[in-house]
Coordinates of C-alpha atoms in Angstrom, one line a residue:
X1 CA 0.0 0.0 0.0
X2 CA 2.9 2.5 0.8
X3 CA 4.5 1.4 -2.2
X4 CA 1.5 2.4 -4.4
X5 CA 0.8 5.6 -2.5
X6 CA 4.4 6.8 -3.3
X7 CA 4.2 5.7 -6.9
X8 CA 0.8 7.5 -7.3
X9 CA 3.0 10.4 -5.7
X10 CA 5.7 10.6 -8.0
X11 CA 3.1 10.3 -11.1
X12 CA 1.5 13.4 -9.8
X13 CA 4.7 15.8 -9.0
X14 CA 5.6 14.2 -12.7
X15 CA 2.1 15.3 -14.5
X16 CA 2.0 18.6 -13.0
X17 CA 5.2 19.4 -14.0
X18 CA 5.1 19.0 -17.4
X19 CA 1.5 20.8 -17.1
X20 CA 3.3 23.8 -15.2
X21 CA 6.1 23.8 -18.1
X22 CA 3.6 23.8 -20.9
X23 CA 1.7 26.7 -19.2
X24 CA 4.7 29.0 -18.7
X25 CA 6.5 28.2 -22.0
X26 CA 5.4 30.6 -24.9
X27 CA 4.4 29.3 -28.2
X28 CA 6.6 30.7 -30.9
X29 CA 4.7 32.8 -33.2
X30 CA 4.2 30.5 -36.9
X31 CA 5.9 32.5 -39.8
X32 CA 5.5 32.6 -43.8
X33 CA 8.0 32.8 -45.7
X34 CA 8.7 33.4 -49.9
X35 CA 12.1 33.9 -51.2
X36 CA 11.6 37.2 -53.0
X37 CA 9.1 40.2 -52.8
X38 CA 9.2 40.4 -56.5
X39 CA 9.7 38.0 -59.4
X40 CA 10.8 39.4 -62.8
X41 CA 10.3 37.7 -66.2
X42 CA 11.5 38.4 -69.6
X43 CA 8.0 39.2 -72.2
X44 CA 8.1 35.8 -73.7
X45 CA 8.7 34.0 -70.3
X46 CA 4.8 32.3 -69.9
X47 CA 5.0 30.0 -66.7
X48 CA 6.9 30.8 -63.2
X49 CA 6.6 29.9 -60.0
X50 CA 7.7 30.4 -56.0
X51 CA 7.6 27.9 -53.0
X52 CA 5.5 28.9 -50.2
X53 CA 6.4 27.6 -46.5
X54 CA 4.7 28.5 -43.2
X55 CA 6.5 26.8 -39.9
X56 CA 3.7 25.2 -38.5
X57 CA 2.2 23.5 -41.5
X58 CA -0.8 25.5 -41.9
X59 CA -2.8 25.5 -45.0
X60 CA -2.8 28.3 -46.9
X61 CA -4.3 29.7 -50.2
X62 CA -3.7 32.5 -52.8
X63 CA -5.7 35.0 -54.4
X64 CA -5.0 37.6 -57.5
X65 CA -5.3 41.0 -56.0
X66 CA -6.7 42.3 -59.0
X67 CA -7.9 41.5 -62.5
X68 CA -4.9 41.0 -64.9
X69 CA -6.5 39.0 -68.3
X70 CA -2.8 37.7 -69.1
X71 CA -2.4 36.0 -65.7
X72 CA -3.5 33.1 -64.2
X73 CA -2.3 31.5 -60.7
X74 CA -2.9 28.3 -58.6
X75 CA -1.7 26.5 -55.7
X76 CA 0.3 23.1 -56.2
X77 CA 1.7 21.5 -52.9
X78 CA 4.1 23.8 -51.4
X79 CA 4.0 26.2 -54.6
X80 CA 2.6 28.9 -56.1
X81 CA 2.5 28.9 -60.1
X82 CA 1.4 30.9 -62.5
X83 CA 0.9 31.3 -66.6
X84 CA 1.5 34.5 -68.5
X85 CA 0.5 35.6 -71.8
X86 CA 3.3 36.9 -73.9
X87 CA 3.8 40.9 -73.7
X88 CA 3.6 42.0 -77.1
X89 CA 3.8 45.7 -75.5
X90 CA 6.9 48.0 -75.0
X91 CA 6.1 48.2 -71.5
X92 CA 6.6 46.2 -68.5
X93 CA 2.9 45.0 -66.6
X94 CA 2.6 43.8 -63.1
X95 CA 0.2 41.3 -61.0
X96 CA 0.3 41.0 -57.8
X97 CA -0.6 37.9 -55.7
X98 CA -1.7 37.2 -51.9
X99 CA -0.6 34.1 -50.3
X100 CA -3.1 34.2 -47.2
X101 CA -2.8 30.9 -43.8
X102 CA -6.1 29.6 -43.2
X103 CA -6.6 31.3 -40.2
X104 CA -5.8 34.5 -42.1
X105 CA -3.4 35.7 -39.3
X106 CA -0.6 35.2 -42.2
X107 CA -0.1 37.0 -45.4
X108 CA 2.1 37.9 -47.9
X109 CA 1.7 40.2 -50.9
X110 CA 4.3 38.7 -54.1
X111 CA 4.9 41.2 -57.3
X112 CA 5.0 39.2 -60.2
X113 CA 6.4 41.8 -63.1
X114 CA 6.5 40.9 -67.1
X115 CA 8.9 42.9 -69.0
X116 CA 7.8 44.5 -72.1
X117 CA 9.1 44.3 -75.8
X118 CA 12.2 45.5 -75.1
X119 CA 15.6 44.6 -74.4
X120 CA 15.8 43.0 -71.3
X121 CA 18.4 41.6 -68.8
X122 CA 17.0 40.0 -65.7
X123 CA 19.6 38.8 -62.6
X124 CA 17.5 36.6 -59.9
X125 CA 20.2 38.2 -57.8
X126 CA 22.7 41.4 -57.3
X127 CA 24.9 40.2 -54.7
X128 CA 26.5 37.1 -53.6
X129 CA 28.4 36.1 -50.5
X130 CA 30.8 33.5 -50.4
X131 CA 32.4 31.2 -47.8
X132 CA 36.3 31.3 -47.3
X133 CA 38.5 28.8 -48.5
X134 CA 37.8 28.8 -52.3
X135 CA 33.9 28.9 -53.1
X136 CA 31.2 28.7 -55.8
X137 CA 27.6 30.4 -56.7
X138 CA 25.2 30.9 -59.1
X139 CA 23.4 33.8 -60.7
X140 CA 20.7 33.4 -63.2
X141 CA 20.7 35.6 -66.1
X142 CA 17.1 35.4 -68.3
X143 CA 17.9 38.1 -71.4
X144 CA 17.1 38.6 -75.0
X145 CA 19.8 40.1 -76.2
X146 CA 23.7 39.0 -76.2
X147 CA 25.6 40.1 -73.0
X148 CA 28.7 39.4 -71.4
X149 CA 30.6 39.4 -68.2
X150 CA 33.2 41.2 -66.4
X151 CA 34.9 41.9 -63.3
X152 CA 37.1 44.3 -61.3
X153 CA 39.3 41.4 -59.5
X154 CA 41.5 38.8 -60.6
X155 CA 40.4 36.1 -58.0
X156 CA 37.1 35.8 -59.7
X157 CA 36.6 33.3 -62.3
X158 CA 33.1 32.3 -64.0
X159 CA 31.4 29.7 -66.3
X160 CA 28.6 30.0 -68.3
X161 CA 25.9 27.4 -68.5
X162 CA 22.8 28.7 -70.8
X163 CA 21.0 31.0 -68.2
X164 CA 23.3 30.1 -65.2
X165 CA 26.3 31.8 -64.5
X166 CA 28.5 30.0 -61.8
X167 CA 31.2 32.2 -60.0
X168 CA 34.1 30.8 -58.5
X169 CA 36.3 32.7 -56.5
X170 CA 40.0 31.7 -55.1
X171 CA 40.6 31.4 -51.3
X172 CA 41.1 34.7 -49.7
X173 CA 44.6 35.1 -47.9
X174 CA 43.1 38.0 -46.1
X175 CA 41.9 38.4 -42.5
X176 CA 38.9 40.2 -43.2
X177 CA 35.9 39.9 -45.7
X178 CA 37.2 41.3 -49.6
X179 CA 34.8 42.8 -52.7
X180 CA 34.7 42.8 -55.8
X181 CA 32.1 43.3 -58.7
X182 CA 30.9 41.4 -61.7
X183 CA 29.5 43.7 -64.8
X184 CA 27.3 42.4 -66.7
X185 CA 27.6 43.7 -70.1
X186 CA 24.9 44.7 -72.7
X187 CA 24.2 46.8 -75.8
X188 CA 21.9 50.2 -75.8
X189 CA 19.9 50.9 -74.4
X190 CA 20.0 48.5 -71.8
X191 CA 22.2 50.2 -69.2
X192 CA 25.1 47.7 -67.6
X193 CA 23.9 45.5 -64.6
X194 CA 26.0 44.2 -61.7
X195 CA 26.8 41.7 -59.2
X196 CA 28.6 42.5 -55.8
X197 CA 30.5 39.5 -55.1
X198 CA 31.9 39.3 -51.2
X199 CA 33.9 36.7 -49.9
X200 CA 34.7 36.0 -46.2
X201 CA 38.1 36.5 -44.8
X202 CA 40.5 34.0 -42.4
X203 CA 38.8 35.5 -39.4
X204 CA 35.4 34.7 -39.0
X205 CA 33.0 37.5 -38.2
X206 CA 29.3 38.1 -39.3
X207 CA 26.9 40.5 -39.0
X208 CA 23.1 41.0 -39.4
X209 CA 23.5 44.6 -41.0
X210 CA 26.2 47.3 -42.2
X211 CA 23.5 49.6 -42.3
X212 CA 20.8 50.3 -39.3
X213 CA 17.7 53.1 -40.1
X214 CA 15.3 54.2 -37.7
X215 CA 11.8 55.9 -38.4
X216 CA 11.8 59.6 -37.1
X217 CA 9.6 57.7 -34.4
X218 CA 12.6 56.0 -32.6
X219 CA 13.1 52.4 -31.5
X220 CA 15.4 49.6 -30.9
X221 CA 17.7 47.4 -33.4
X222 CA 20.0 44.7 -32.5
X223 CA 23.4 43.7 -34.3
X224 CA 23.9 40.5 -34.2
X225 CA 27.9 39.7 -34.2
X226 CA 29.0 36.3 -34.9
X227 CA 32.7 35.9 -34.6
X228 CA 35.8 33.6 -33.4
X229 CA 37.5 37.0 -32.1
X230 CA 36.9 39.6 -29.2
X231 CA 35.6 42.7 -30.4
X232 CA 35.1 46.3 -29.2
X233 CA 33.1 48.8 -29.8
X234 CA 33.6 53.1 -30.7
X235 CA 31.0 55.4 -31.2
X236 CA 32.8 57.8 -34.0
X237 CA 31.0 61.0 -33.3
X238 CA 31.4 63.2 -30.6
X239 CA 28.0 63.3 -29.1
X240 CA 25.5 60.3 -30.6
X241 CA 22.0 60.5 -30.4
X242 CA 21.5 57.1 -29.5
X243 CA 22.7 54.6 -26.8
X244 CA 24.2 51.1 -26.9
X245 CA 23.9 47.9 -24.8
X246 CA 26.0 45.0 -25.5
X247 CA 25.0 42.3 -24.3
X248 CA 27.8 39.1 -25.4
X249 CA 27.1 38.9 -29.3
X250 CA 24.5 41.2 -29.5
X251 CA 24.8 45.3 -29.4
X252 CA 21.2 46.9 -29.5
X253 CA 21.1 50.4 -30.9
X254 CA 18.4 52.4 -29.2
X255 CA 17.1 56.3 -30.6
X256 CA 14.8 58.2 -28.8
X257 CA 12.1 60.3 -31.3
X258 CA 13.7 62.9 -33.6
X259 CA 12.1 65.8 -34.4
X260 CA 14.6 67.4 -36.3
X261 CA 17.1 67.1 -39.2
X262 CA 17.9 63.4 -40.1
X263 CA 20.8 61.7 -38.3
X264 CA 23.9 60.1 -39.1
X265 CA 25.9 58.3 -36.9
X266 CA 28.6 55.7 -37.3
X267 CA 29.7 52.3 -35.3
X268 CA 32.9 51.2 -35.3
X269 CA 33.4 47.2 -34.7
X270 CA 36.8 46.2 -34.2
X271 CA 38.2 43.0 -34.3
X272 CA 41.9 41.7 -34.1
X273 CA 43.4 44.1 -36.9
X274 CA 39.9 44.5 -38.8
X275 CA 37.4 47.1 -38.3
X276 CA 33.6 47.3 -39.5
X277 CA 31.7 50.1 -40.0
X278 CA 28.0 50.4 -38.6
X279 CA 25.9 53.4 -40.5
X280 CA 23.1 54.3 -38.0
X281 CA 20.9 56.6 -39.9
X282 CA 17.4 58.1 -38.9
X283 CA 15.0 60.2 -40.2
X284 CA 13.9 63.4 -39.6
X285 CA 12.3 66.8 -40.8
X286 CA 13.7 68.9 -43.6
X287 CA 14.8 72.1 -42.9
X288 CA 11.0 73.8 -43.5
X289 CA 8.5 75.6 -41.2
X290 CA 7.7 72.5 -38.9
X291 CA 11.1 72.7 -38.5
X292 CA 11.5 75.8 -36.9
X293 CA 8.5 74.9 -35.0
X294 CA 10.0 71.8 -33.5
X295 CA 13.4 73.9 -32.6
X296 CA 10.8 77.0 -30.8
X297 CA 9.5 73.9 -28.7
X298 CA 12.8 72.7 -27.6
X299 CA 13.6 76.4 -26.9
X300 CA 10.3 76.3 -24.4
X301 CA 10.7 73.1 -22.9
X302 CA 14.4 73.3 -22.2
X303 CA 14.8 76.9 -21.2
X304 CA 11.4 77.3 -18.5
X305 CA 8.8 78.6 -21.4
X306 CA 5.9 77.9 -18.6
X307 CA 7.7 80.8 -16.4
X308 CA 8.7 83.4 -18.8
X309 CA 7.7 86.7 -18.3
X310 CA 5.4 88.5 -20.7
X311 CA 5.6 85.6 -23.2
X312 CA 3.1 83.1 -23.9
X313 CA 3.3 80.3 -26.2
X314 CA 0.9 78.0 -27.7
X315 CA 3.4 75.3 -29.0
X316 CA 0.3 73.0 -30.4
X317 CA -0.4 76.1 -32.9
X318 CA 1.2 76.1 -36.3
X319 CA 4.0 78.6 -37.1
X320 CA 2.6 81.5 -39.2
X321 CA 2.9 85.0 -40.0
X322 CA -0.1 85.9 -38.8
X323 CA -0.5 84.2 -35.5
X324 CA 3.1 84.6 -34.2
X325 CA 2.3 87.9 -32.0
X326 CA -0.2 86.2 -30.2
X327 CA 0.8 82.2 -30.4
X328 CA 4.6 82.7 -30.1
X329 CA 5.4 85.9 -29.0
X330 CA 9.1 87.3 -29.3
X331 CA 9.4 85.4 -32.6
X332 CA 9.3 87.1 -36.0
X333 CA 8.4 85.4 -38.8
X334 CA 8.4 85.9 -42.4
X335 CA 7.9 84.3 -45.6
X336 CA 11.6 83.0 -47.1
X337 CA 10.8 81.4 -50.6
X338 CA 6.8 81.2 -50.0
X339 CA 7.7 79.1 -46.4
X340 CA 6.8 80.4 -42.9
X341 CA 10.4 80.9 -41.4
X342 CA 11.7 82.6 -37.8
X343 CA 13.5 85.5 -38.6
X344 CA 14.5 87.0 -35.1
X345 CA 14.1 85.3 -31.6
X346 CA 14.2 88.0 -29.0
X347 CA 14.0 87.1 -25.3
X348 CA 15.9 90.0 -23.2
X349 CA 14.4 90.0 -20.3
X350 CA 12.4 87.1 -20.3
X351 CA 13.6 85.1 -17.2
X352 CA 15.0 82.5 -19.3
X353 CA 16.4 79.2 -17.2
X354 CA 18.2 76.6 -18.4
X355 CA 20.9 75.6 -21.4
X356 CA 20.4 76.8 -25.2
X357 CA 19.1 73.7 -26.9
X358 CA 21.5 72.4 -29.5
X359 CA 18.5 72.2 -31.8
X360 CA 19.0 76.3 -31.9
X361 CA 21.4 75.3 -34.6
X362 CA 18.4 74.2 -37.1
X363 CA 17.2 77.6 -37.6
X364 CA 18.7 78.2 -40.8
X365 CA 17.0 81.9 -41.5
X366 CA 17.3 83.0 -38.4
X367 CA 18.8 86.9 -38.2
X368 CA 18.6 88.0 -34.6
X369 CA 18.7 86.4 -31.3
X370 CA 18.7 88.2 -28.2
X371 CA 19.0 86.6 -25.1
X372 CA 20.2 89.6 -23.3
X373 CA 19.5 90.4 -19.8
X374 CA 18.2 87.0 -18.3
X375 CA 19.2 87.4 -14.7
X376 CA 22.5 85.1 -15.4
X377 CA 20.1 82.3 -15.5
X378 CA 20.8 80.5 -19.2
X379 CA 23.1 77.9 -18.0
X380 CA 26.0 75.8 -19.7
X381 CA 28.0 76.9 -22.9
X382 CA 26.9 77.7 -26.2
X383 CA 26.1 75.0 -28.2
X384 CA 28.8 74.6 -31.1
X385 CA 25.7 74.2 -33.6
X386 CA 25.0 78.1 -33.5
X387 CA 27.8 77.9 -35.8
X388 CA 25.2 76.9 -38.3
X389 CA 23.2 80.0 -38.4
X390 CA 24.9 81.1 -41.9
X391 CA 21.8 84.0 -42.2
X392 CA 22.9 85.3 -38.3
X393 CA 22.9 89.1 -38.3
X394 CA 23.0 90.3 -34.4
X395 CA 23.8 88.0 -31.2
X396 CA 23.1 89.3 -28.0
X397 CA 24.2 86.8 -24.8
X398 CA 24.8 89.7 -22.2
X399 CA 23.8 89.1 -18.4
X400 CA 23.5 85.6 -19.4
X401 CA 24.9 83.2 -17.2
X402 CA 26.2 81.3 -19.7
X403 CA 30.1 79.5 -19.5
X404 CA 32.6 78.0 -21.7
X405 CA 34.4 80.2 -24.4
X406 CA 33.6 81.2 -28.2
X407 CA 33.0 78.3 -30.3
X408 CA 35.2 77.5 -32.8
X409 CA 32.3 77.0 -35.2
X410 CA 31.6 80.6 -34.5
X411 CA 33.9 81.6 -37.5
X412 CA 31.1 80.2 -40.4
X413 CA 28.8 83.4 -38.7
X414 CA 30.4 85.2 -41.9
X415 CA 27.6 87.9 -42.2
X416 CA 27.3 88.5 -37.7
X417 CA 27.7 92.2 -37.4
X418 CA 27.0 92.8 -33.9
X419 CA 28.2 90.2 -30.9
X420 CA 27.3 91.0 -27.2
X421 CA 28.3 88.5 -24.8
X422 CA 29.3 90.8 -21.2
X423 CA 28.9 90.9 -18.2
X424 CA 28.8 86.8 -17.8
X425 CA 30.4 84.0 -17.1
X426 CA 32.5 83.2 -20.1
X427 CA 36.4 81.7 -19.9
X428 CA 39.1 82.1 -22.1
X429 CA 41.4 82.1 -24.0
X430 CA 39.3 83.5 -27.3
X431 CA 40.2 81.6 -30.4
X432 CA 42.4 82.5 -33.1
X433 CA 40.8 82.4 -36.7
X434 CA 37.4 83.3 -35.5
X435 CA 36.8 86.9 -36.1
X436 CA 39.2 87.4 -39.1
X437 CA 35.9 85.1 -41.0
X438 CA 33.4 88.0 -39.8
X439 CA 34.3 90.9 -42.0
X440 CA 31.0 92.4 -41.6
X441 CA 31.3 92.6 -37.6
X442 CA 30.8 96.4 -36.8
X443 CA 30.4 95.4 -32.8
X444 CA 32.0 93.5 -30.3
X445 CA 31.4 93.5 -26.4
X446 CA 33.1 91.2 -24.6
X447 CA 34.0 92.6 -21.3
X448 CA 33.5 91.6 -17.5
X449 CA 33.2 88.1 -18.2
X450 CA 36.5 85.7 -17.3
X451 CA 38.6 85.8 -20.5
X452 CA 41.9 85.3 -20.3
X453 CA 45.1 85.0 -22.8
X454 CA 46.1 86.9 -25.7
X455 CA 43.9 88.9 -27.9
X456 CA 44.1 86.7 -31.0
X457 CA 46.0 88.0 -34.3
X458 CA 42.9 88.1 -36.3
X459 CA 41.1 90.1 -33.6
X460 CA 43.1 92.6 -33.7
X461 CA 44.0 93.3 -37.3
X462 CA 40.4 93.1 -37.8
X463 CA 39.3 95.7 -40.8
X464 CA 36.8 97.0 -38.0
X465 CA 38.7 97.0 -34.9
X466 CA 38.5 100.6 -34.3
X467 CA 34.9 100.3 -34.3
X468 CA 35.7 98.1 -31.7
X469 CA 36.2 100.6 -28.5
X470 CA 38.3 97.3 -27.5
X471 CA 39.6 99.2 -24.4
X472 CA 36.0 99.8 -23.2
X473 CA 34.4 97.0 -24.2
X474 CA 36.7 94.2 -24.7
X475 CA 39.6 94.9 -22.1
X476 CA 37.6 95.0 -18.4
X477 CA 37.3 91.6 -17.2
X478 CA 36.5 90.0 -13.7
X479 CA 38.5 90.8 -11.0
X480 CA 41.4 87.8 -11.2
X481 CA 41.1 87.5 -14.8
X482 CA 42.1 89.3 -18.2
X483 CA 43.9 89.2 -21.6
X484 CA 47.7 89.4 -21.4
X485 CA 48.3 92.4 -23.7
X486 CA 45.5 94.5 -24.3
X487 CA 45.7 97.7 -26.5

């Protein structure tokens, strides 16, 4: 009796188990899956087909999307063929087909495009990788016209075999992957075609993508790096927009929204001797009037816009000529090239807190900001991408707050004729090279800030210098601090 109680026991612990595992594991989704988007055929080509495989074994059926005479399409087995009329026309026609799962959770939308009457040259592929030690593929070639082949490297042989081309390339003394390119060939007016051909090196090392884009909306994308050597990672510029978490293999690339230009960014993977490039790309808004709108929001939410005095924004409104004294008041607008544009930001006295948003930089019509007299509030530096402001007239940073020196980028401000940054927090030295690229400046105030150093060359040979009233307005700094030779 004990014996059976036990057994009847260990059945139980057994049975509920297995119950508990298959509650807690999750089903992997089923998937469908055709080789190609898009099947191309010569005009006198009048049968084709594609396989058609869903991971649970699902059945499945296909439809026509639309009503094309000269095609005709049924299911056999696993496949999907179809018969086409021949094209007597000079232009290319197009069906499409739906391969839909029973359960109609699945689908899949196939283009199925006839060439016209014209010289044609189809490849069923553009590029082809290839293992390391020496290794083969093949590349279809439908035409009807003569063509022929070559290539840009010498370790790349081929065969010809009717409609199939087989490629054969050498083993590849290198460490890392090599390139090369295949030309097919033709008469006018077909223009030449080719075929990328890359072979792997003596290292391993794989990777899902060279080239990562994001949606202005954000997200996450994960490299998947397959290698038989430690890596590292380098973000090449200076201050990326996006962040990074390896985790072994895998480096997931995660951007926040952009509402601004499109990005560019750049990924360095390095490996033994060998490097890789990563392009991170996202998009973005062209320079326009939404725009400037974005870059007047970043302004308000960055530098206190709920607290400012006498200015009230409505940063849901659009950006017009018309509505800018009452929706976003302190900004002018005008009309540049038909297009709603800020012309002049001007904010003395506003009770401004915070840092300048580097966004500031986007305002590519922008004439005159004054940020004058803010109670040294504006915190930070100025942002290097003011250097972009190519239309800036008049800058006014006075009883700022702000730190840091002038920018560098400062000297592409080629048509600034006034510049009033005293009576702040600014450091020095001032750079050379700056204000010999402002011919135009007629106004400089600089004084009881923290600069220290020489006056650069360019500064004072400036065509304008005796404008200047450098001793006055230049010369006094802080208590502690000052230029070493001042005139």
């Amino acid at each position: 009796m004990k014996r059976t109680l036990i057994f009847c026991l260990t059945i139980m612990v057994i049975v509920l188990t297995n119950c508990s595992k298959d509650n807690n594991e999750t089903p992997s989704k089923p998937t469908l899956t055709i080789e190609r988007d898009v099947y191309e055929y010569l005009n006198t080509d009048l049968t084709g087909n594609f396989a058609v495989s869903i991971s649970d074994n699902s059945e499945w059926t296909v439809e026509t999307l639309s009503t094309a005479p000269w095609f005709g399409v049924v299911k056999k087995d696993n496949q999907v063929s179809f018969t086409m009329e021949e094209n007597s026309a000079l232009y290319e026609r197009v069906a499409k087909v739906k391969v839909v799962s029973a359960d109609k959770q699945l689908s899949k939308i196939v283009v199925i495009k006839q060439h016209g009457n014209t010289p044609t040259i189809i490849l069923d592929k553009t590029l082809l990788k290839l293992l390391n030690p020496a290794d083969n593929g093949i590349v279809t070639i439908n035409s009807n016209m003569q063509w022929s082949l070559s290539s840009n490297a010498d370790w790349l042989t081929w065969e010809i075999n009717g409609k199939d081309v087989k490629i054969m390339a050498t083993a590849n003394p290198l460490d890392g992957e090599r390139n090369a390119v295949i030309t097919v060939n033709a008469e006018s007016p077909i223009f030449n075609k080719a075929i990328t051909v890359t072979q792997k090196g003596t290292v391993e090392f794989d990777i899902n993508t060279k080239n990562v884009q994001f949606t202005k909306d954000g997200g996450s994308f994960t490299l998947d790096i397959q290698t038989n050597q430690n890596w590292t990672y380098a973000v090449l510029e200076k201050t990326p927009w996006y962040t990074l978490q390896r985790d072994g293999g895998k480096l997931t690339i995660t951007t926040p929204k952009n509402n601004f230009m499109p990005l560019t960014g750049t990924i360095n993977i390095t490996y033994g001797l060998l490097n890789v490039a990563v392009s991170v790309k996202q998009d973005g808004i062209q320079t326009g009037n939404e725009l400037d709108r974005q870059v007047l929001i970043a302004l308000y939410e960055t530098m206190g816009g709920a607290g400012w005095t006498g200015t009230k924004w409505d940063i849901t409104a659009p950006l017009t000529v018309d509505n800018a004294a009452t929706k976003w008041s302190g900004v002018t607008v005008a009309n540049v090239n038909g297009v709603a544009r800020v012309r002049e930001l001007k904010f003395g006295g506003k009770n401004l807190k915070g840092p300048i948003p580097s966004a500031i930089g986007f305002l590519s019509e922008v004439t005159t900001i004054d940020f004058n007299n803010n109670n040294q509030q504006i915190t930070g530096m100025i942002p290097p991408s003011m250097g972009n402001l190519s239309n800036l007239l008049n800058l006014t940073l006075s009883r700022s707050g702000l730190t840091g020196t002038i920018p560098v980028e400062f000297e592409r401000l080629t048509k600034l004729t006034l510049l009033q940054m005293h009576t702040s927090n600014f450091i020095g030295p001032i750079p050379s090279g700056v204000f010999g690229k402002m011919p135009n400046l007629n106004s400089v105030e600089l004084k009881l800030n923290n600069f220290t150093g020489n006056l650069p060359a360019d500064f004072l040979s400036h065509p304008n210098f005796s404008k200047w009233n450098v001793s006055a307005n230049t010369c006094p700094q802080n208590a502690g601090f000052g230029f070493t030779k001042c005139p």
